[in-house]
């Protein structure tokens, strides 16, 4: 094992030349490769922010090992979920995203998994809140690394909007959200303002997703590589030309915000009426009109454009072609557009907010103050205003969602009458609606006045309300 | 031998002794799958397994030696027969598979199965071949000791068969079905034990000849060499530092679980780095010495071969010790800075939230800080035995199954008589259903009362008095029972009177304390200044023992949402066995995934002799509480995590020791690349694959052996369905049948590193007990010693300086 110095030197030269050849050929090869990456929007920098930790990990798992490691981590994550090791699950999932940061399904699936499946396993609402937040933060990380994907933006928005706003514990979760002092989490991506309501955050993220689609961003654009046979064909769900529901979400979020203002939808936070509420309803109407005037290609004839709002304008509808009017009618009703538009128009009036305020005060008198006569008079007054208002908005009046809603108010009114020992007056408005909800014993899950036992309504000596 | 055992079995008292003691022990030492349920059970199994491997090693080495010996007799016919017997064994496997898959129908030739007969013949031929080669070879080599050993082994084999036959004769109801061929297995174990004794005898001289001076010299050489070779320790240190700098990138967690993930990850990091270093250093050293002929200089000195191996191990382990000390110190400082700071930050945030009227956030932050504090400690739990009562009040082994995938917790129903009861003391084992109730096995779950009550306090003295009274009563009962000699009566009387005198003294002391307490309480009532009153009450409280902390982690299963935001409540009733002590009751909210801590009055333990009963019921209607035995325990003490962390590092040290032994062993007979790969294999298999190997050995793996699994993987088949018996499948199954027995035995050879690991205990905030550490050390030695001694034998018989 004693090579002579000459051969050693020769060998070193061979190595150096070999390295040089490899380096040059790699460099030459990378030129067309980079061009291809740019063309198909597949470069690191074009996909989103480059993460150093992720880069290091990928470097360690040279090439093909990455997929194997991700597989192992994924099955470990599933096992951890089975044994309720939530924190370790979150860590494992984080590891996977570091290995495959541009694989959208991981972000979508695990973000949903954390926010929906893991949070439900925790008993206390504030713990649920934290896991939903973890899910949202996870999805937002995905957005940072894949900033051209409307899917992920939409998932973020949906989790803010739906998981906080429509959970059984929504009134508590929204309170914890309101109290959360994490400003980064509550900053609206649209205007950079810190907001204390999850529906507003939802609106901001939904709007951003829609704008991204309008911007033409579809990373996994269909038809980029038609010649490829995919094992799992990547599909772009959100923002497809026929995905109408996607575009309606900003308006939905804003509407939800406006109607949540007018009840105690956040525990121990009083409702808001007057000009503030009217302004929010006005904004909601604006968003619905934006949605209604967006031109969609008719399904049967792609060259003819359809606007959903035409459904609410009979005069214009009559002038449209057969395809246009058919699809305006079909899609308009599919989205229940006439209801939402009419609702915003009705609720944004002074009578609208006045009636809601009277209903709210009636409920407080009934459930908290146990002042039944006051409740009766508030409900009565409110129903009269409501009746007059709805006469101006026949679509809204006839809609069954509204009928059920109004029926519930009637039910409370009748309960107040019963408690006050009064009989039902003959001239009560909407007499027929009570029947609709008579058998429905469920409280309104998004109204703390209805959902939670009220402190003053408890008998002396009863245990205090929880925390 | 057989007739002798029969003769014994006929005399009644002797036969009884023979049946219960001698035969039982012979069986325990002979059957590899049986052992005693005592501390010595493990070592017996270890001896049997190591013995069998020694037997294998001995036979193989002697066969090789015999084949190399000059003047080997030519017995071509026998060699050919052995070769065909090997082929025949393979044929047996193939036939078996064909029959199993239904491709072939074989009739029985009388009582004997054809395949069995063929297998028996092949086995016999192989056996004869080994016998012939060994006897002729050893005689030619002229090793008298080996010949004696071979003879002893044959005696052991016959003894095995004899024991089996004796078992059949003596206990036909238990062993009547056992075939005499089983005796060969027991005989083989005995043969292994004989070889093991021989191994001990031959190593003993070598061990006695070891000199610390020479060991030190070799160790020092290994130490210097490891620094020279790629500066491995420096590299490891730099990597550790680098990873620690960016630890946050990879480890992040909620506050509550931060301690757990940090401690766990730091220990994992230390273990991985040590393993990597050992994998590179240990297997390369000896082969390099041999290759570069530096071994000449060493072996020409009077250095023993065992010193060559153990010296190297000591050198590497010294290095591991130094590095682990550095890792441990740095890790502790890191943990102290990060976790300590986090607890303070969270508590400050909780206070802030409280002030800002954010009650949910405040509660959660406080829970998180508490949880982190709990995890960052060394708790010593006192565990009870759990039984359940269902909603009709009937005792059950388990509660209600709510369909959770995780089965170890079962549930009690809310607002019903259903409850979970933890019993402390000497109680019957609820899991033992083999015997009728009055004869159930007892388990000792007594509370160490003396540790929980502070000496000099009211409860401590009361407990002492009760204990003395109990002793007095016992003496009295003995006297009344009669049957004692006069001397015993006097001694018992002396005990009783001494106890009485002691009780009187203690009574006086107790009265003094109680009066003192009354004075403090009276003064606190009279005090005008509330601070003064509080101080007096504190003084009064000091006369009592501290309350007994009790920790619980229950899970919640809701069938309805209940009142939104309201937690499920549970009740706790703690009852002393003494009827004069009022049970303690408590009602509390259950915080799922957090530790609920409550306190029991110390008076509950007075005179309990370690017995206590704690009942948990769920108070909220329609909701369920999930619990398992380890979900509730008394806290006997709660120390700091630092010492515990160091104890945890002992686990890493032991893992490194075992791997060093494997590495040095591999280096004794393999070239360095192969030795290196072998060590990596053992490291990986012991770390990652041991679980799979265990389930493979227990035949819990679905989808067949490696070859069948390969076919399933390639064909995207599931694990359960039977594969169609194609040629490929039959071939794969046959290969599996040949390979599987070897793979199943691997579980005995591959070190189970997780058995040495205590990082989870440390990370969960439980104290690592001394007996646990001792068991781990024994286990580590149980792996390291056989490997290093096997290495010694190989090195001894190898011409290293040829």
CSV table of N, CA, C and O in Angstrom, one decimal, chain A residues 52-53 56-57 82-87 91 94-95 98 121-128 130-131 134 168-169 172 175-176 179 181 267 451-453 458 464 466-467, chain B residues 248-254 257 260-261 265 291 352 356-361 363-364 368 404-406 556 558 561 563-568 589-590 592-594 760:
chain,number,residue,atom,x,y,z
A,52,UNK,N,-35.0,27.9,5.0
A,52,UNK,CA,-33.6,27.3,5.2
A,52,UNK,C,-33.7,26.0,5.8
A,52,UNK,O,-32.9,25.1,5.4
A,53,UNK,N,-34.5,25.8,6.9
A,53,UNK,CA,-34.6,24.5,7.5
A,53,UNK,C,-35.0,23.4,6.5
A,53,UNK,O,-34.4,22.3,6.5
A,56,UNK,N,-32.1,22.6,4.3
A,56,UNK,CA,-31.1,21.7,5.0
A,56,UNK,C,-31.6,20.3,5.0
A,56,UNK,O,-30.8,19.3,4.6
A,57,UNK,N,-32.8,20.1,5.3
A,57,UNK,CA,-33.4,18.8,5.4
A,57,UNK,C,-33.3,18.1,4.0
A,57,UNK,O,-33.0,16.9,3.9
A,82,UNK,N,-53.3,8.1,16.2
A,82,UNK,CA,-54.1,7.0,16.8
A,82,UNK,C,-53.9,6.9,18.3
A,82,UNK,O,-54.8,6.6,19.1
A,83,UNK,N,-52.7,7.3,18.8
A,83,UNK,CA,-52.5,7.2,20.2
A,83,UNK,C,-52.6,8.6,20.9
A,83,UNK,O,-52.1,8.8,22.0
A,84,UNK,N,-53.2,9.5,20.2
A,84,UNK,CA,-53.5,10.8,20.7
A,84,UNK,C,-52.3,11.6,21.1
A,84,UNK,O,-52.3,12.4,22.1
A,85,UNK,N,-51.2,11.4,20.4
A,85,UNK,CA,-50.0,12.2,20.6
A,85,UNK,C,-50.0,13.5,19.7
A,85,UNK,O,-49.3,13.5,18.8
A,86,UNK,N,-50.8,14.4,20.1
A,86,UNK,CA,-51.1,15.5,19.1
A,86,UNK,C,-49.9,16.4,18.8
A,86,UNK,O,-49.7,16.8,17.7
A,87,UNK,N,-49.1,16.7,19.9
A,87,UNK,CA,-48.0,17.6,19.6
A,87,UNK,C,-46.9,16.9,18.8
A,87,UNK,O,-46.3,17.6,17.9
A,91,UNK,N,-45.5,17.9,15.0
A,91,UNK,CA,-44.1,18.0,14.7
A,91,UNK,C,-43.7,17.2,13.4
A,91,UNK,O,-43.0,17.6,12.6
A,94,UNK,N,-45.0,18.8,10.4
A,94,UNK,CA,-44.1,19.9,10.1
A,94,UNK,C,-42.9,19.4,9.3
A,94,UNK,O,-42.5,20.0,8.3
A,95,UNK,N,-42.4,18.3,9.8
A,95,UNK,CA,-41.2,17.7,9.1
A,95,UNK,C,-41.5,17.3,7.7
A,95,UNK,O,-40.7,17.5,6.8
A,98,UNK,N,-41.4,20.2,5.5
A,98,UNK,CA,-40.1,20.6,5.2
A,98,UNK,C,-39.4,19.8,4.1
A,98,UNK,O,-38.6,20.3,3.3
A,121,UNK,N,-60.8,16.6,19.3
A,121,UNK,CA,-60.4,15.6,20.3
A,121,UNK,C,-60.2,16.3,21.7
A,121,UNK,O,-60.0,15.7,22.7
A,122,UNK,N,-60.1,17.6,21.7
A,122,UNK,CA,-59.8,18.3,22.9
A,122,UNK,C,-61.1,18.8,23.5
A,122,UNK,O,-62.0,19.2,22.8
A,123,UNK,N,-61.2,18.8,24.8
A,123,UNK,CA,-62.5,19.0,25.4
A,123,UNK,C,-62.7,20.5,25.6
A,123,UNK,O,-63.8,21.0,25.3
A,124,UNK,N,-61.8,21.3,26.1
A,124,UNK,CA,-62.0,22.7,26.5
A,124,UNK,C,-62.0,23.5,25.2
A,124,UNK,O,-61.1,23.3,24.3
A,125,UNK,N,-63.0,24.5,25.0
A,125,UNK,CA,-63.0,25.3,23.8
A,125,UNK,C,-61.7,26.0,23.6
A,125,UNK,O,-61.3,26.1,22.4
A,126,UNK,N,-61.1,26.5,24.6
A,126,UNK,CA,-59.9,27.3,24.4
A,126,UNK,C,-58.8,26.4,23.8
A,126,UNK,O,-57.9,26.8,23.0
A,127,UNK,N,-58.8,25.1,24.2
A,127,UNK,CA,-57.8,24.2,23.6
A,127,UNK,C,-58.2,23.9,22.1
A,127,UNK,O,-57.3,23.8,21.2
A,128,UNK,N,-59.5,23.7,21.9
A,128,UNK,CA,-60.0,23.5,20.5
A,128,UNK,C,-59.5,24.7,19.6
A,128,UNK,O,-59.0,24.6,18.5
A,130,UNK,N,-57.0,26.6,20.1
A,130,UNK,CA,-55.5,26.6,19.8
A,130,UNK,C,-55.2,25.7,18.6
A,130,UNK,O,-54.3,26.0,17.8
A,131,UNK,N,-55.9,24.5,18.6
A,131,UNK,CA,-55.6,23.6,17.5
A,131,UNK,C,-56.1,24.0,16.2
A,131,UNK,O,-55.5,23.8,15.1
A,134,UNK,N,-53.6,26.4,15.1
A,134,UNK,CA,-52.4,25.6,14.6
A,134,UNK,C,-52.6,25.2,13.2
A,134,UNK,O,-51.8,25.3,12.3
A,168,UNK,N,-69.9,24.1,17.0
A,168,UNK,CA,-70.9,24.1,18.1
A,168,UNK,C,-70.5,25.1,19.2
A,168,UNK,O,-71.4,25.7,19.9
A,169,UNK,N,-69.2,25.3,19.3
A,169,UNK,CA,-68.7,26.2,20.4
A,169,UNK,C,-68.4,27.5,19.8
A,169,UNK,O,-67.7,28.3,20.4
A,172,UNK,N,-68.1,30.6,22.0
A,172,UNK,CA,-66.9,30.7,22.8
A,172,UNK,C,-65.7,30.9,22.0
A,172,UNK,O,-64.8,31.7,22.3
A,175,UNK,N,-65.2,34.3,21.0
A,175,UNK,CA,-64.7,35.1,22.1
A,175,UNK,C,-63.2,35.0,22.3
A,175,UNK,O,-62.5,36.0,22.4
A,176,UNK,N,-62.7,33.7,22.2
A,176,UNK,CA,-61.3,33.5,22.4
A,176,UNK,C,-60.6,34.2,21.2
A,176,UNK,O,-59.5,34.8,21.4
A,179,UNK,N,-60.3,37.8,21.9
A,179,UNK,CA,-59.3,38.1,23.0
A,179,UNK,C,-57.9,37.8,22.7
A,179,UNK,O,-57.0,38.2,23.4
A,181,UNK,N,-54.3,37.9,21.6
A,181,UNK,CA,-53.5,39.1,21.3
A,181,UNK,C,-52.4,38.8,20.3
A,181,UNK,O,-51.4,39.6,20.2
A,267,UNK,N,-69.6,35.3,23.1
A,267,UNK,CA,-70.0,35.2,24.5
A,267,UNK,C,-69.7,36.5,25.3
A,267,UNK,O,-68.5,37.0,25.2
A,451,UNK,N,-78.3,30.2,23.8
A,451,UNK,CA,-77.5,29.0,23.9
A,451,UNK,C,-77.1,28.8,25.4
A,451,UNK,O,-77.1,27.6,25.9
A,452,UNK,N,-76.6,29.8,26.0
A,452,UNK,CA,-76.1,29.7,27.4
A,452,UNK,C,-77.1,30.1,28.4
A,452,UNK,O,-77.9,31.0,28.2
A,453,UNK,N,-77.0,29.4,29.6
A,453,UNK,CA,-77.9,29.8,30.7
A,453,UNK,C,-77.5,31.2,31.1
A,453,UNK,O,-76.3,31.5,31.2
A,458,UNK,N,-80.7,32.6,36.7
A,458,UNK,CA,-80.6,31.5,37.6
A,458,UNK,C,-81.2,31.7,38.9
A,458,UNK,O,-81.1,32.8,39.4
A,464,UNK,N,-72.3,29.2,39.8
A,464,UNK,CA,-72.0,30.2,38.9
A,464,UNK,C,-71.8,29.7,37.5
A,464,UNK,O,-71.4,28.5,37.4
A,466,UNK,N,-69.9,28.9,34.1
A,466,UNK,CA,-68.5,28.5,34.0
A,466,UNK,C,-67.6,29.6,33.6
A,466,UNK,O,-68.0,30.3,32.7
A,467,UNK,N,-66.5,29.7,34.2
A,467,UNK,CA,-65.5,30.6,33.9
A,467,UNK,C,-65.9,31.8,33.1
A,467,UNK,O,-65.6,32.0,32.0
B,248,UNK,N,-34.6,25.2,17.1
B,248,UNK,CA,-36.0,25.7,17.0
B,248,UNK,C,-36.6,25.4,15.6
B,248,UNK,O,-37.8,25.3,15.5
B,249,UNK,N,-35.7,25.3,14.6
B,249,UNK,CA,-36.2,25.0,13.3
B,249,UNK,C,-36.9,23.7,13.2
B,249,UNK,O,-37.9,23.5,12.5
B,250,UNK,N,-36.4,22.7,14.0
B,250,UNK,CA,-36.9,21.4,13.9
B,250,UNK,C,-37.9,21.0,15.0
B,250,UNK,O,-38.7,20.1,14.9
B,251,UNK,N,-37.7,21.6,16.2
B,251,UNK,CA,-38.5,21.2,17.3
B,251,UNK,C,-39.3,22.4,17.8
B,251,UNK,O,-38.7,23.4,18.3
B,252,UNK,N,-40.6,22.4,17.6
B,252,UNK,CA,-41.4,23.4,18.1
B,252,UNK,C,-42.7,22.8,18.6
B,252,UNK,O,-43.1,21.7,18.1
B,253,UNK,N,-43.3,23.4,19.6
B,253,UNK,CA,-44.4,22.7,20.2
B,253,UNK,C,-45.2,23.7,21.1
B,253,UNK,O,-44.7,24.8,21.3
B,254,UNK,N,-46.3,23.3,21.5
B,254,UNK,CA,-47.1,24.1,22.4
B,254,UNK,C,-46.3,24.2,23.7
B,254,UNK,O,-45.6,23.3,24.0
B,257,UNK,N,-46.2,21.1,26.1
B,257,UNK,CA,-45.5,19.9,25.7
B,257,UNK,C,-44.0,20.2,25.3
B,257,UNK,O,-43.3,19.4,24.8
B,260,UNK,N,-41.3,18.2,27.0
B,260,UNK,CA,-41.3,16.8,26.6
B,260,UNK,C,-40.6,16.7,25.3
B,260,UNK,O,-39.7,15.9,25.1
B,261,UNK,N,-40.9,17.6,24.3
B,261,UNK,CA,-40.3,17.5,23.0
B,261,UNK,C,-38.8,17.9,23.1
B,261,UNK,O,-38.0,17.3,22.4
B,265,UNK,N,-36.0,15.2,22.3
B,265,UNK,CA,-35.2,15.4,21.1
B,265,UNK,C,-33.7,15.5,21.4
B,265,UNK,O,-32.9,15.0,20.7
B,291,UNK,N,-4.4,-5.0,9.1
B,291,UNK,CA,-4.0,-4.7,7.7
B,291,UNK,C,-2.7,-4.0,7.6
B,291,UNK,O,-1.8,-4.3,6.8
B,352,UNK,N,-51.4,38.6,32.8
B,352,UNK,CA,-51.9,39.7,32.0
B,352,UNK,C,-53.3,39.4,31.4
B,352,UNK,O,-54.2,40.3,31.5
B,356,UNK,N,-56.8,41.5,31.9
B,356,UNK,CA,-57.5,42.1,30.8
B,356,UNK,C,-58.9,41.4,30.6
B,356,UNK,O,-59.5,41.5,29.5
B,357,UNK,N,-59.3,40.6,31.6
B,357,UNK,CA,-60.6,39.9,31.6
B,357,UNK,C,-60.7,39.0,30.4
B,357,UNK,O,-61.7,39.1,29.6
B,358,UNK,N,-59.7,38.2,30.2
B,358,UNK,CA,-59.7,37.2,29.1
B,358,UNK,C,-59.6,35.9,29.9
B,358,UNK,O,-58.6,35.2,29.9
B,359,UNK,N,-60.8,35.4,30.4
B,359,UNK,CA,-60.7,34.3,31.4
B,359,UNK,C,-60.3,33.0,30.7
B,359,UNK,O,-59.5,32.2,31.3
B,360,UNK,N,-60.7,32.7,29.4
B,360,UNK,CA,-60.4,31.5,28.8
B,360,UNK,C,-58.9,31.4,28.5
B,360,UNK,O,-58.2,30.4,28.8
B,361,UNK,N,-58.3,32.5,28.0
B,361,UNK,CA,-56.9,32.5,27.7
B,361,UNK,C,-56.1,32.4,29.0
B,361,UNK,O,-55.1,31.6,29.0
B,363,UNK,N,-56.9,30.9,31.8
B,363,UNK,CA,-56.9,29.5,32.3
B,363,UNK,C,-56.0,28.6,31.5
B,363,UNK,O,-55.2,27.8,32.1
B,364,UNK,N,-56.1,28.8,30.2
B,364,UNK,CA,-55.3,27.9,29.4
B,364,UNK,C,-53.8,28.1,29.6
B,364,UNK,O,-53.1,27.2,29.7
B,368,UNK,N,-51.1,25.5,30.8
B,368,UNK,CA,-49.9,25.1,30.0
B,368,UNK,C,-48.7,25.2,30.9
B,368,UNK,O,-47.8,24.4,30.8
B,404,UNK,N,-62.9,4.1,20.8
B,404,UNK,CA,-61.7,4.8,20.5
B,404,UNK,C,-60.7,3.8,19.9
B,404,UNK,O,-60.6,2.6,20.4
B,405,UNK,N,-59.9,4.3,19.0
B,405,UNK,CA,-58.8,3.4,18.4
B,405,UNK,C,-57.8,3.0,19.5
B,405,UNK,O,-57.2,2.0,19.5
B,406,UNK,N,-57.6,4.0,20.4
B,406,UNK,CA,-56.6,3.8,21.4
B,406,UNK,C,-57.3,3.1,22.6
B,406,UNK,O,-58.2,3.6,23.2
B,556,UNK,N,-61.9,12.7,28.1
B,556,UNK,CA,-63.3,13.0,28.2
B,556,UNK,C,-63.9,12.5,26.9
B,556,UNK,O,-63.4,12.7,25.8
B,558,UNK,N,-67.6,12.8,25.0
B,558,UNK,CA,-69.0,13.5,25.2
B,558,UNK,C,-69.9,12.8,24.2
B,558,UNK,O,-69.6,12.6,23.1
B,561,UNK,N,-73.0,17.7,23.4
B,561,UNK,CA,-72.1,18.9,23.6
B,561,UNK,C,-72.2,19.4,25.1
B,561,UNK,O,-71.3,20.0,25.6
B,563,UNK,N,-73.4,21.8,28.1
B,563,UNK,CA,-73.4,23.3,28.1
B,563,UNK,C,-72.1,23.8,27.5
B,563,UNK,O,-71.1,23.4,28.0
B,564,UNK,N,-72.3,24.6,26.5
B,564,UNK,CA,-71.1,25.0,25.7
B,564,UNK,C,-70.1,25.7,26.7
B,564,UNK,O,-70.5,26.7,27.4
B,565,UNK,N,-68.9,25.3,26.7
B,565,UNK,CA,-67.8,26.0,27.5
B,565,UNK,C,-67.7,25.5,28.9
B,565,UNK,O,-66.8,25.9,29.6
B,566,UNK,N,-68.6,24.6,29.3
B,566,UNK,CA,-68.5,24.0,30.6
B,566,UNK,C,-67.8,22.7,30.6
B,566,UNK,O,-68.2,21.8,29.8
B,567,UNK,N,-66.8,22.5,31.5
B,567,UNK,CA,-66.1,21.3,31.5
B,567,UNK,C,-66.8,20.2,32.2
B,567,UNK,O,-67.7,20.4,32.9
B,568,UNK,N,-66.4,18.9,31.9
B,568,UNK,CA,-67.0,17.8,32.6
B,568,UNK,C,-66.4,17.7,34.0
B,568,UNK,O,-65.3,18.0,34.2
B,589,UNK,N,-63.2,20.0,38.0
B,589,UNK,CA,-63.4,20.0,36.5
B,589,UNK,C,-62.2,19.1,35.9
B,589,UNK,O,-61.1,19.2,36.4
B,590,UNK,N,-62.6,18.4,34.9
B,590,UNK,CA,-61.5,17.6,34.2
B,590,UNK,C,-61.0,18.3,33.0
B,590,UNK,O,-61.7,18.7,32.2
B,592,UNK,N,-59.0,17.8,30.0
B,592,UNK,CA,-58.4,16.8,29.1
B,592,UNK,C,-57.1,17.1,28.6
B,592,UNK,O,-56.8,18.3,28.2
B,593,UNK,N,-56.2,16.2,28.6
B,593,UNK,CA,-54.8,16.3,28.2
B,593,UNK,C,-53.9,17.2,29.1
B,593,UNK,O,-52.8,17.5,28.7
B,594,UNK,N,-54.4,17.6,30.2
B,594,UNK,CA,-53.6,18.2,31.2
B,594,UNK,C,-53.6,17.4,32.5
B,594,UNK,O,-54.4,16.5,32.6
B,760,UNK,N,-38.0,8.5,27.4
B,760,UNK,CA,-39.4,8.8,27.5
B,760,UNK,C,-39.8,9.0,29.0
B,760,UNK,O,-40.6,9.9,29.2
